C-alpha cells in the first residue's frame, strides 16, 4: 500500500438511523473518518482512520483565509448481489488531483487514494442504508493548512474523507425541477477555477442560488461569465438537451465542471446511437428550440440526483415549460441505465461498478 493506514476504532459506536426514509442529505455522519497530513519536506504522511469528530485548526490556516480547498462527491451502493460498490471511483480521484493542481495543492497517489476510499468504506459498510435508492455519500476533501497569513502555494495540507448515509434523492419518483437562468452573477470564467471542484466556486454561487429559491426555483442555470449568452451548467449538475433528436451539451471549455455523470451519459448515448454534440449553446438557440417545439427533453446530470428532468426554465421575467413538465423517455432511460449499473441490477460491460467488499 502506498499510504500506510493506521486504524483507531471508536469505543463509542453511534446509534444508526432507524428510519431510512428520513436520512436526507449530508447531516448524519458515520463512526469514523480518514485524515492524512502533507508537508512539503515529507510529502503525504500519517494516514489514519479515527473516530469521527472535529478537526483542530490553526486560526491562520490557509483554507480559512484564502479558500484553498478542493473536494469530491461519490457514493457507495449496496448492490443487488450483496456487494458494496463504487461507481467509476478512479474518475473522482483523477478529478480531485486536477482540482488540486489548479489550486496549487499537493496531489495524491491514485492507487493510494483508491486504497484509502476502499478501506474506509469497508470499515463503515454497516452504515450503508438498505432501502431502494439510498446510499453512503463519500466526501473526500483536501485543503491548505499553513499556520501563517502569507499568500503562496501551501507547504502544509490535509486530506480527509467523511461519509454520510443519504436518502433516496427522489422519494416520489423523478419529478421535474424548476430552474432559473441567472443573468447577473456568474459562477466561473475561462482561466478561472470553474473546472475544479473547489469550495470557492460554491461560495460565489450562493447568492444567485438564494435569489432563485426565493422565486420558487430549485437551482440556478449559469451562463458563461463573459458574454452571459452561452449555457454552462446547473448548480451542482451538468446539463443536456435533446433538440430534434440530437443531444446537445455545453462543451468543457474550462469554466464547466467535468461531471462523471455527464461523461457516463455521453458514453451511453453514443452507444445507443445518438448524435451527441459538445459545443456552445446559447440561450437564444435554446428558447428558439423551446418555441418551435424542437426541444424535446432537458435534464441535469450529477452524482446526487443521477439525472434530474427540467420542467420549467425562468429567464428574464418569463417562464418556459419544457416537455410539458414531464420526465422525457430518454431522461428516464438514462436514469434507469445508470442506477441499474450503480446498484448492480444491470450488465456493466464497461466495468464502471467497482466492488469494494461483501455487504
Ligand atoms: C460535482 C459537480 C457536478 C457533477 O459532477 P458529477 O461527477 O456528475 O457528480 C456538476 N457541476 C458542479 C459545479 C459540481 O460541483
Short mmCIF file of C-alpha atoms in Angstrom, two decimals, residues 172-179 216-218 290 295-298 308-314 319-329 331-332:
data_model
loop_
_atom_site.label_atom_id
_atom_site.label_comp_id
_atom_site.label_asym_id
_atom_site.label_seq_id
_atom_site.Cartn_x
_atom_site.Cartn_y
_atom_site.Cartn_z
CA UNK A 172 -41.73 10.26 -5.05
CA UNK A 173 -40.35 9.35 -8.47
CA UNK A 174 -38.44 11.57 -10.87
CA UNK A 175 -40.17 14.90 -10.60
CA UNK A 176 -39.13 17.68 -12.98
CA UNK A 177 -37.36 20.61 -11.34
CA UNK A 178 -37.79 24.36 -11.87
CA UNK A 179 -34.59 26.11 -12.86
CA UNK A 216 -39.58 29.34 -6.19
CA UNK A 217 -36.83 27.73 -8.29
CA UNK A 218 -34.68 24.89 -7.00
CA UNK A 290 -38.48 25.66 -26.95
CA UNK A 295 -36.60 20.95 -27.68
CA UNK A 296 -37.81 17.51 -26.67
CA UNK A 297 -36.14 17.00 -23.29
CA UNK A 298 -33.82 18.82 -20.89
CA UNK A 308 -32.87 15.37 -13.00
CA UNK A 309 -35.54 16.30 -15.55
CA UNK A 310 -36.03 20.03 -16.09
CA UNK A 311 -39.71 21.01 -16.21
CA UNK A 312 -39.51 24.81 -16.13
CA UNK A 313 -36.93 27.40 -17.09
CA UNK A 314 -37.12 31.01 -15.94
CA UNK A 319 -41.16 31.13 -17.51
CA UNK A 320 -40.91 28.43 -20.15
CA UNK A 321 -42.32 24.91 -19.76
CA UNK A 322 -40.17 22.03 -21.02
CA UNK A 323 -41.56 18.63 -22.19
CA UNK A 324 -44.96 19.51 -20.70
CA UNK A 325 -43.28 19.45 -17.26
CA UNK A 326 -42.99 15.66 -17.52
CA UNK A 327 -39.95 13.42 -17.47
CA UNK A 328 -38.99 12.54 -21.05
CA UNK A 329 -38.41 8.94 -22.19
CA UNK A 331 -34.15 11.08 -19.42
CA UNK A 332 -35.91 8.11 -17.81
#
